[in-house]
Short mmCIF file of C-alpha atoms and ligand atoms in Angstrom, two decimals:
data_model
loop_
_atom_site.label_atom_id
_atom_site.label_comp_id
_atom_site.label_asym_id
_atom_site.label_seq_id
_atom_site.Cartn_x
_atom_site.Cartn_y
_atom_site.Cartn_z
CA MET A 1 142.45 93.26 91.58
CA ARG A 2 140.39 89.23 90.94
CA ILE A 3 138.65 88.86 95.12
CA LEU A 4 137.45 86.64 96.24
CA VAL A 5 134.31 87.57 99.11
CA LEU A 6 132.97 85.07 101.08
CA GLY A 7 129.88 85.51 102.34
CA SER A 8 125.73 85.64 101.08
CA GLY A 9 124.31 88.70 103.64
CA ALA A 10 123.26 92.13 102.77
CA ARG A 11 127.70 93.45 104.71
CA GLU A 12 128.49 91.07 101.89
CA HIS A 13 126.75 93.12 99.32
CA ALA A 14 127.69 96.34 100.68
CA ILE A 15 131.63 95.19 100.27
CA ILE A 16 130.68 94.08 96.46
CA LEU A 17 129.28 97.10 96.17
CA ALA A 18 131.87 99.62 97.59
CA LEU A 19 134.67 97.53 95.77
CA ARG A 20 132.76 98.45 93.23
CA SER A 21 132.66 102.31 93.11
CA GLU A 22 135.98 102.55 92.55
CA GLU A 23 137.98 103.29 89.82
CA GLU A 24 139.73 100.86 89.31
CA SER A 25 137.45 97.77 88.47
CA HIS A 26 137.65 94.80 90.12
CA ALA A 27 137.40 90.83 88.92
CA ILE A 28 134.92 90.03 91.86
CA PHE A 29 134.06 86.70 93.10
CA ALA A 30 131.89 85.38 95.54
CA ALA A 31 131.10 82.25 97.39
CA PRO A 32 128.14 81.95 97.68
CA GLY A 33 126.23 84.86 97.05
CA ASN A 34 123.05 86.13 96.78
CA ALA A 35 120.59 87.37 93.71
CA GLY A 36 121.55 91.22 95.22
CA ILE A 37 125.53 90.41 94.44
CA ALA A 38 124.49 88.29 91.43
CA ARG A 39 124.02 91.31 89.51
CA GLU A 40 128.30 91.80 90.87
CA ALA A 41 130.08 89.07 91.46
CA HIS A 42 130.37 85.70 89.37
CA LEU A 43 128.61 83.81 91.74
CA VAL A 44 131.06 80.44 92.54
CA ASP A 45 129.66 77.39 93.71
CA VAL A 46 132.49 77.16 97.34
CA ASP A 47 131.12 76.28 100.52
CA PRO A 48 132.96 78.90 102.82
CA MET A 49 133.17 76.39 105.58
CA ASP A 50 135.45 74.38 103.79
CA PRO A 51 138.54 75.72 104.24
CA THR A 52 140.15 73.48 101.55
CA ALA A 53 137.47 74.66 98.33
CA VAL A 54 138.47 77.88 99.46
CA LEU A 55 142.15 77.29 99.16
CA THR A 56 141.63 75.88 96.17
CA PHE A 57 139.57 78.06 94.36
CA ALA A 58 141.95 80.50 94.94
CA LYS A 59 144.76 78.79 93.97
CA ASN A 60 143.75 78.07 90.76
CA GLU A 61 142.14 81.96 89.92
CA ALA A 62 144.87 83.38 91.21
CA ILE A 63 142.85 85.81 93.73
CA ASP A 64 144.72 87.95 94.82
CA LEU A 65 142.60 88.74 97.40
CA VAL A 66 139.95 87.08 99.95
CA VAL A 67 137.53 88.78 102.18
CA VAL A 68 135.28 86.78 104.10
CA GLY A 69 132.47 88.53 105.63
CA PRO A 70 130.38 86.21 107.81
CA GLU A 71 132.55 84.50 111.37
CA ALA A 72 131.25 80.98 111.37
CA PRO A 73 134.27 80.30 108.62
CA LEU A 74 136.51 82.82 110.37
CA VAL A 75 135.33 80.17 114.10
CA ALA A 76 136.33 77.16 111.68
CA GLY A 77 139.90 78.23 109.78
CA VAL A 78 138.96 79.19 106.29
CA ALA A 79 142.17 82.07 106.82
CA ASP A 80 144.65 80.12 107.90
CA PRO A 81 145.41 77.69 104.77
CA LEU A 82 145.23 80.70 102.88
CA ARG A 83 148.11 82.37 104.96
CA ALA A 84 149.85 79.14 104.66
CA HIS A 85 150.38 80.36 101.28
CA GLY A 86 150.76 83.51 100.65
CA ILE A 87 147.72 84.47 98.94
CA PRO A 88 146.29 88.32 100.80
CA VAL A 89 142.94 87.63 103.29
CA PHE A 90 141.23 89.55 105.07
CA GLY A 91 140.64 88.45 108.25
CA PRO A 92 141.46 85.87 111.33
CA GLY A 93 143.20 82.86 110.94
CA LYS A 94 141.66 80.33 113.58
CA ALA A 95 142.52 80.87 116.81
CA ALA A 96 142.65 84.63 116.76
CA ALA A 97 139.33 84.64 115.20
CA GLN A 98 138.47 83.13 119.42
CA LEU A 99 138.12 87.10 119.57
CA GLU A 100 134.47 86.76 119.00
CA GLY A 101 133.49 82.29 118.84
CA SER A 102 134.05 83.27 122.34
CA LYS A 103 132.83 85.26 124.86
CA THR A 104 135.79 83.79 127.65
CA TYR A 105 139.13 84.06 125.43
CA ALA A 106 137.55 87.89 124.71
CA LYS A 107 137.00 88.31 128.23
CA ARG A 108 140.51 87.50 129.31
CA ILE A 109 142.08 88.87 126.39
CA MET A 110 140.73 92.39 127.48
CA ASP A 111 140.88 91.08 131.52
CA ALA A 112 145.17 90.82 130.08
CA ALA A 113 144.91 94.46 128.21
CA GLY A 114 143.19 96.37 130.58
CA VAL A 115 140.58 97.33 128.29
CA PRO A 116 137.48 98.15 129.85
CA THR A 117 134.93 96.04 129.90
CA GLY A 118 131.68 94.79 132.39
CA GLY A 119 131.86 91.84 134.73
CA SER A 120 131.03 88.77 134.37
CA VAL A 121 131.12 85.13 135.57
CA ARG A 122 130.84 82.00 133.12
CA ALA A 123 129.29 79.40 134.43
CA HIS A 124 128.84 75.30 134.13
CA ASP A 125 125.50 74.54 135.75
CA THR A 126 122.53 75.98 137.80
CA ALA A 127 123.65 75.97 140.63
CA GLY A 128 126.15 78.49 139.63
CA VAL A 129 123.73 80.68 137.41
CA GLU A 130 122.44 81.03 139.94
CA ALA A 131 124.76 81.90 142.84
CA ALA A 132 125.91 84.38 139.64
CA LEU A 133 122.27 85.61 138.84
CA ASP A 134 122.25 87.74 142.28
CA ARG A 135 125.04 88.74 142.91
CA PHE A 136 124.66 90.53 139.86
CA GLY A 137 121.27 91.77 139.96
CA ALA A 138 118.32 92.62 137.52
CA PRO A 139 117.87 93.24 135.06
CA TYR A 140 120.51 89.76 133.60
CA VAL A 141 122.57 89.47 130.86
CA VAL A 142 123.25 86.24 130.09
CA LYS A 143 125.55 85.04 127.68
CA ALA A 144 125.81 81.91 125.38
CA ASP A 145 129.24 80.88 125.35
CA GLY A 146 130.50 80.81 121.17
CA LEU A 147 128.93 81.94 117.86
CA ALA A 148 124.57 82.06 118.68
CA ALA A 149 124.47 84.07 115.64
CA GLY A 150 122.88 87.17 117.32
CA LYS A 151 120.38 84.90 120.12
CA GLY A 152 123.08 83.96 122.25
CA VAL A 153 121.83 87.09 124.85
CA ILE A 154 119.22 87.95 127.11
CA VAL A 155 118.38 90.94 129.01
CA THR A 156 115.59 90.49 131.83
CA SER A 157 114.49 91.16 134.80
CA ASP A 158 112.26 88.28 134.81
CA ARG A 159 114.85 86.17 136.73
CA ALA A 160 112.65 82.80 135.42
CA ALA A 161 113.33 83.59 132.16
CA ALA A 162 117.32 84.14 132.42
CA LEU A 163 117.46 80.95 133.98
CA ALA A 164 115.53 79.02 130.90
CA HIS A 165 117.56 80.89 128.98
CA ALA A 166 120.98 79.93 130.55
CA GLU A 167 119.98 76.51 130.66
CA SER A 168 118.58 75.72 127.70
CA TYR A 169 122.80 76.99 126.56
CA LEU A 170 124.26 75.15 128.80
CA PRO A 171 124.60 71.78 127.20
CA SER A 172 126.90 72.98 124.45
CA GLY A 173 129.10 74.34 127.61
CA ALA A 174 129.28 77.58 129.79
CA VAL A 175 127.71 80.39 130.01
CA LEU A 176 128.72 83.95 130.28
CA ILE A 177 126.19 85.97 133.41
CA GLU A 178 127.53 89.93 133.09
CA GLU A 179 127.14 92.84 134.91
CA PHE A 180 124.10 95.16 133.36
CA LEU A 181 125.81 98.61 131.78
CA SER A 182 123.73 101.12 130.71
CA GLY A 183 124.27 103.99 127.77
CA PRO A 184 124.09 104.61 124.31
CA GLU A 185 125.14 101.66 122.17
CA VAL A 186 128.07 102.21 119.45
CA SER A 187 129.34 100.29 116.55
CA LEU A 188 133.11 100.99 115.96
CA PHE A 189 134.95 99.06 113.31
CA PHE A 190 139.29 98.86 113.01
CA LEU A 191 141.10 97.37 109.96
CA SER A 192 144.02 95.54 111.60
CA ASP A 193 147.33 94.37 109.96
CA GLY A 194 147.94 92.06 113.05
CA ASP A 195 150.63 95.01 114.47
CA HIS A 196 148.16 98.38 113.44
CA VAL A 197 145.27 99.59 113.66
CA ALA A 198 142.67 102.03 111.45
CA PRO A 199 139.29 103.36 112.23
CA LEU A 200 136.17 103.13 110.23
CA SER A 201 133.46 105.96 111.81
CA PRO A 202 131.25 104.45 114.28
CA ALA A 203 127.59 103.84 113.62
CA GLN A 204 124.56 103.16 115.44
CA ASP A 205 122.33 99.30 114.95
CA PHE A 206 119.21 98.36 116.93
CA LYS A 207 119.42 95.47 117.76
CA ARG A 208 116.36 94.71 119.45
CA LEU A 209 113.25 93.92 116.76
CA ARG A 210 110.92 95.49 117.31
CA ASP A 211 109.70 99.99 117.51
CA GLY A 212 110.82 101.51 120.98
CA ASP A 213 113.84 98.81 121.33
CA GLU A 214 110.30 95.79 122.00
CA GLY A 215 111.48 92.29 121.60
CA PRO A 216 113.95 90.03 121.07
CA ASN A 217 117.06 90.39 120.08
CA THR A 218 118.08 89.79 116.47
CA GLY A 219 122.10 90.45 114.09
CA GLY A 220 120.39 93.29 113.30
CA MET A 221 117.09 95.50 112.58
CA GLY A 222 118.50 99.23 111.30
CA ALA A 223 121.89 101.37 111.53
CA TYR A 224 123.09 104.92 110.67
CA SER A 225 126.18 106.92 110.63
CA PRO A 226 127.81 108.86 111.16
CA LEU A 227 126.88 110.28 115.37
CA PRO A 228 126.31 113.33 115.84
CA TRP A 229 125.58 113.21 119.30
CA LEU A 230 129.15 111.66 120.17
CA THR A 231 130.01 115.94 119.64
CA GLU A 232 127.87 116.83 122.52
CA ARG A 233 129.89 114.28 124.48
CA PHE A 234 132.73 113.97 123.34
CA GLY A 235 133.49 116.82 121.65
CA GLY A 236 133.52 115.04 118.20
CA GLU A 237 133.20 111.86 116.45
CA ASP A 238 138.13 112.40 116.18
CA GLU A 239 138.23 112.92 119.47
CA PHE A 240 135.56 109.22 120.52
CA VAL A 241 137.26 107.31 118.09
CA ALA A 242 140.78 108.01 119.23
CA GLN A 243 139.86 107.14 122.84
CA VAL A 244 138.99 104.29 120.62
CA THR A 245 141.85 103.96 119.66
CA ARG A 246 144.36 104.35 122.01
CA ASP A 247 142.36 102.04 125.75
CA ILE A 248 140.80 99.39 123.46
CA ALA A 249 141.49 98.66 119.62
CA GLU A 250 144.84 98.81 120.50
CA PRO A 251 145.53 97.32 123.36
CA VAL A 252 144.25 94.28 122.81
CA ILE A 253 145.25 94.22 119.16
CA ARG A 254 148.67 94.37 121.28
CA GLN A 255 147.97 91.55 123.56
CA MET A 256 146.60 89.51 120.51
CA ASP A 257 150.02 90.08 118.73
CA ALA A 258 152.45 89.46 121.94
CA GLU A 259 150.42 85.56 122.02
CA GLY A 260 150.86 84.82 118.87
CA THR A 261 148.20 85.35 117.70
CA PRO A 262 148.19 88.33 115.48
CA PHE A 263 144.67 89.40 114.80
CA ILE A 264 144.14 90.63 110.33
CA GLY A 265 140.51 92.27 110.12
CA LEU A 266 138.38 93.98 110.79
CA LEU A 267 138.36 94.46 114.39
CA TYR A 268 134.46 95.28 115.15
CA ALA A 269 134.47 96.76 119.55
CA GLY A 270 130.58 96.60 120.34
CA LEU A 271 130.89 100.24 122.79
CA ILE A 272 128.76 101.75 125.67
CA LEU A 273 129.29 105.02 126.40
CA THR A 274 128.46 104.27 130.77
CA GLU A 275 128.44 106.85 133.36
CA GLN A 276 131.81 105.28 134.25
CA GLY A 277 132.83 105.70 130.40
CA VAL A 278 133.65 103.46 127.72
CA LYS A 279 132.80 99.84 127.98
CA VAL A 280 132.77 95.93 125.38
CA ILE A 281 130.01 95.19 125.10
CA GLU A 282 131.58 92.62 122.57
CA PHE A 283 133.64 92.15 119.80
CA ASN A 284 133.02 90.47 116.84
CA ALA A 285 135.57 89.46 114.54
CA ARG A 286 134.56 91.00 111.16
CA PHE A 287 132.49 93.94 109.64
CA GLY A 288 128.23 94.04 111.15
CA ASP A 289 126.05 93.53 109.48
CA PRO A 290 124.21 96.32 109.24
CA GLU A 291 125.98 98.07 109.61
CA THR A 292 128.14 97.77 107.10
CA GLN A 293 125.51 98.74 104.67
CA VAL A 294 125.92 102.84 106.36
CA VAL A 295 129.93 102.70 106.33
CA LEU A 296 131.46 101.63 103.78
CA PRO A 297 128.74 104.07 101.47
CA ARG A 298 129.96 107.28 103.05
CA LEU A 299 133.90 106.02 102.70
CA ILE A 300 136.07 107.77 100.16
CA ASP A 301 139.06 105.69 100.01
CA PRO A 302 139.27 102.38 97.57
CA LEU A 303 138.28 100.03 99.87
CA SER A 304 140.33 97.19 97.72
CA ARG A 305 143.86 99.42 98.70
CA LEU A 306 142.74 99.16 102.45
CA LEU A 307 142.15 95.69 103.44
CA LEU A 308 144.75 94.25 100.82
CA ALA A 309 147.44 97.40 103.61
CA ALA A 310 145.27 94.96 106.27
CA ALA A 311 146.28 92.02 104.45
CA SER A 312 149.43 92.57 103.95
CA GLY A 313 150.83 93.33 107.32
CA THR A 314 151.31 97.99 105.74
CA LEU A 315 148.16 99.84 107.32
CA GLU A 316 150.72 102.05 108.41
CA ASP A 317 151.82 103.22 105.32
CA GLN A 318 147.92 104.27 104.20
CA PRO A 319 146.10 107.57 104.52
CA ARG A 320 143.72 107.32 107.77
CA PRO A 321 140.01 106.28 106.26
CA ALA A 322 138.32 109.28 105.84
CA PHE A 323 134.68 109.80 105.80
CA ALA A 324 131.15 111.83 103.34
CA GLU A 325 130.27 114.11 105.67
CA ALA A 326 126.81 112.72 104.22
CA THR A 327 123.98 110.34 106.47
CA ALA A 328 123.76 107.25 105.75
CA VAL A 329 120.39 105.44 107.56
CA THR A 330 119.73 101.38 106.64
CA VAL A 331 116.64 99.46 107.76
CA VAL A 332 115.78 95.70 107.29
CA LEU A 333 113.43 93.81 105.73
CA ALA A 334 112.92 90.89 107.57
CA SER A 335 110.71 88.08 106.92
CA GLU A 336 107.53 86.49 109.69
CA GLY A 337 108.53 84.56 112.23
CA TYR A 338 112.16 86.02 112.09
CA PRO A 339 115.11 85.74 114.70
CA GLU A 340 112.85 82.12 115.57
CA ALA A 341 111.49 80.47 112.33
CA PRO A 342 111.55 82.64 109.58
CA LEU A 343 108.85 81.12 106.79
CA THR A 344 111.05 81.13 103.79
CA GLY A 345 110.05 80.76 100.06
CA ARG A 346 108.07 84.18 99.67
CA VAL A 347 107.90 86.46 96.36
CA LEU A 348 110.40 89.66 96.27
CA THR A 349 108.67 92.18 95.31
CA GLY A 350 108.93 96.40 94.15
CA ILE A 351 112.85 96.44 94.71
CA ASP A 352 113.84 98.27 91.17
CA GLY A 353 110.86 100.81 92.65
CA ALA A 354 112.91 101.14 95.64
CA GLU A 355 115.69 102.19 94.37
CA GLU A 356 114.63 104.55 91.54
CA VAL A 357 113.68 106.79 94.93
CA ASP A 358 116.83 109.37 95.99
CA GLY A 359 119.16 108.25 97.46
CA VAL A 360 118.13 104.81 97.77
CA HIS A 361 120.11 100.88 97.30
CA VAL A 362 118.99 97.93 98.37
CA ALA A 363 121.44 95.42 99.65
CA HIS A 364 120.69 92.26 99.30
CA ALA A 365 120.30 89.65 102.29
CA ALA A 366 118.79 86.81 101.63
CA THR A 367 117.56 86.74 98.10
CA ALA A 368 117.69 83.95 95.36
CA LEU A 369 116.26 83.47 92.15
CA ARG A 370 113.57 80.59 91.61
CA ASP A 371 112.14 80.20 88.31
CA GLY A 372 112.41 83.31 87.28
CA GLU A 373 110.93 84.87 90.67
CA LEU A 374 112.91 86.78 93.83
CA VAL A 375 112.24 84.74 96.61
CA ALA A 376 112.68 85.90 99.40
CA THR A 377 115.31 82.72 101.96
CA GLY A 378 115.99 83.81 105.55
CA GLY A 379 115.54 85.41 107.88
CA ARG A 380 116.71 89.71 106.91
CA VAL A 381 116.47 89.59 103.74
CA LEU A 382 117.05 93.03 102.51
CA SER A 383 118.76 95.88 103.75
CA VAL A 384 117.22 99.40 102.34
CA VAL A 385 119.82 101.61 102.96
CA ALA A 386 119.50 105.56 101.78
CA THR A 387 122.29 108.13 101.54
CA GLY A 388 120.87 112.08 102.26
CA THR A 389 122.17 116.04 103.44
CA THR A 390 120.41 115.77 106.48
CA PHE A 391 119.14 112.10 108.98
CA GLY A 392 115.60 113.55 107.88
CA GLU A 393 116.46 113.13 103.76
CA ALA A 394 118.21 110.00 104.11
CA ARG A 395 115.77 108.11 106.60
CA GLU A 396 112.74 109.64 104.39
CA ALA A 397 114.50 107.89 101.45
CA ALA A 398 115.11 104.53 103.81
CA TYR A 399 111.27 104.06 104.32
CA ALA A 400 110.14 105.45 101.13
CA GLY A 401 111.88 103.12 99.27
CA LEU A 402 111.05 100.15 102.26
CA GLU A 403 107.53 101.31 101.27
CA ARG A 404 107.73 99.74 97.49
CA ILE A 405 108.53 95.92 98.54
CA GLY A 406 106.46 93.60 98.62
CA LEU A 407 106.59 91.28 101.36
CA GLU A 408 104.06 89.08 102.52
CA GLY A 409 104.19 89.24 106.14
CA GLY A 410 107.31 90.75 105.78
CA GLN A 411 108.16 93.02 109.39
CA TYR A 412 110.23 96.06 110.15
CA ARG A 413 111.05 98.54 112.38
CA THR A 414 109.66 102.07 111.68
CA ASP A 415 111.53 103.74 114.09
CA ILE A 416 115.43 103.50 113.07
CA ALA A 417 117.22 106.60 113.20
CA ALA A 418 113.93 108.76 114.39
CA ARG A 419 115.30 110.06 116.84
CA VAL A 420 118.38 111.21 115.15
CA ALA A 421 116.89 112.77 112.31
CA ARG A 422 114.27 114.91 115.60
CA ALA A 423 117.58 116.48 116.52
P1 LIG B 501 126.40 91.17 121.65
O1 LIG B 501 125.88 89.99 120.78
O2 LIG B 501 126.84 90.57 123.11
O3 LIG B 501 126.24 91.71 121.64
O4 LIG B 501 124.07 91.51 123.13
C1 LIG B 501 123.07 91.71 122.04
C2 LIG B 501 122.92 93.19 122.83
O5 LIG B 501 122.15 92.60 123.95
C3 LIG B 501 124.16 93.91 122.09
O6 LIG B 501 124.00 95.18 121.41
C4 LIG B 501 122.84 94.78 124.13
O7 LIG B 501 122.16 95.66 124.13
C5 LIG B 501 122.62 94.17 124.99
N1 LIG B 501 123.73 93.47 125.80
C6 LIG B 501 124.70 92.34 125.82
N2 LIG B 501 125.83 92.34 127.65
C7 LIG B 501 124.54 93.60 127.80
C8 LIG B 501 125.26 93.71 128.78
N3 LIG B 501 126.41 93.37 130.10
N4 LIG B 501 123.88 95.14 129.34
C9 LIG B 501 123.55 95.36 128.86
N5 LIG B 501 123.30 95.19 128.18
C10 LIG B 501 123.76 94.22 127.65
N1 LIG B 502 125.29 93.92 114.11
C1 LIG B 502 125.10 93.19 115.18
C2 LIG B 502 126.40 92.57 114.39
O1 LIG B 502 127.12 92.26 113.12
O2 LIG B 502 127.03 91.33 115.10
#
């Protein structure tokens, strides 16, 4: 197949590595890609945020499948003209991407579909925010309504900090004040063709910047898959996945279809396992980053076949995606100053050495070649990924790889998958 992947993160590198691992050989194009993706795909100078430019490229290059990685181009409507021209695209159109682009829209869909989520209030001014904060009480959860690259959410017991966060987002529209939910979090991905869903294997993400879940929320600092502890609570991963499919994914997909905005692409369910049952924290309209880096290396079936089936409405004909028992762990290396103000342009060394560690590969994110040197160009620079038989093995390999990488001021968590490796 001729496949165009939009995006430039470690998620997109992971998607492309999965496509490359198939028996069938594909012509893969990436826009804009990064220094790691450049080794696997043709980088093309097409702006993912420009739907017309993407359509023109896809037509000129006779692309068979477009895979949209990040949320911003989806929310900007990149999928719509492609679909209108009969080009299979994995990713929802502008209207359905509101499931991620607007927390208010997502809450309305969940209400209509009877999907369990925390209570929330939309506030438009300081008085409304204060009333909502006092209604729910501490700890306070405040969310920007629109896209905020993982930085829109604050969870704090400090009322003044909650109020200040809300006020910083009020000028851009409304904010959501939510009921605080407590429990372990799970990211579960579903491929959707608008009508049917196919679940992938669950993963857990580490959202806070520092060890022990301290520090600010980030896009994600590490992840592991599968989640062996689901067995204790649900009897097994399959039982858990079946429950979430029935109670959450299918009702949402049905509701969106009934409203004339079918969701075609990846439904990312951000879940929290509360004492009162599984609840939705958020939906995303694309693969998670860094969870994809640990889910896709375990996928046995050819990814291209599944994505094409979702993009062309034939998911029902596919066998359910199967996963290897192997464990996978990823640790993200971020630039100094991330997430507030990452320092960029610093030299990155040791990636080849890291990949010499058994079971380790590196998914690039913010990397570029400048004058023959590899440099970091953004906040989350790369994901070191390791697979193993046990979590202990995978975790040890991931950190052994990471220690071989040099980046001045680079930050990473040292406790990714520590608990599950001890269990
Ligand atoms: P989100 O961007 O909505 O995924 O939120 C980022 C993170 O904030 C989540 O992964 C949770 O750890 C935390 N969070 C969000 N909403 C809640 C909530 N209602 N209760 C507790 N924690 C939350
Ligand atoms: N890892 C969280 C996300 O992709 O939104």
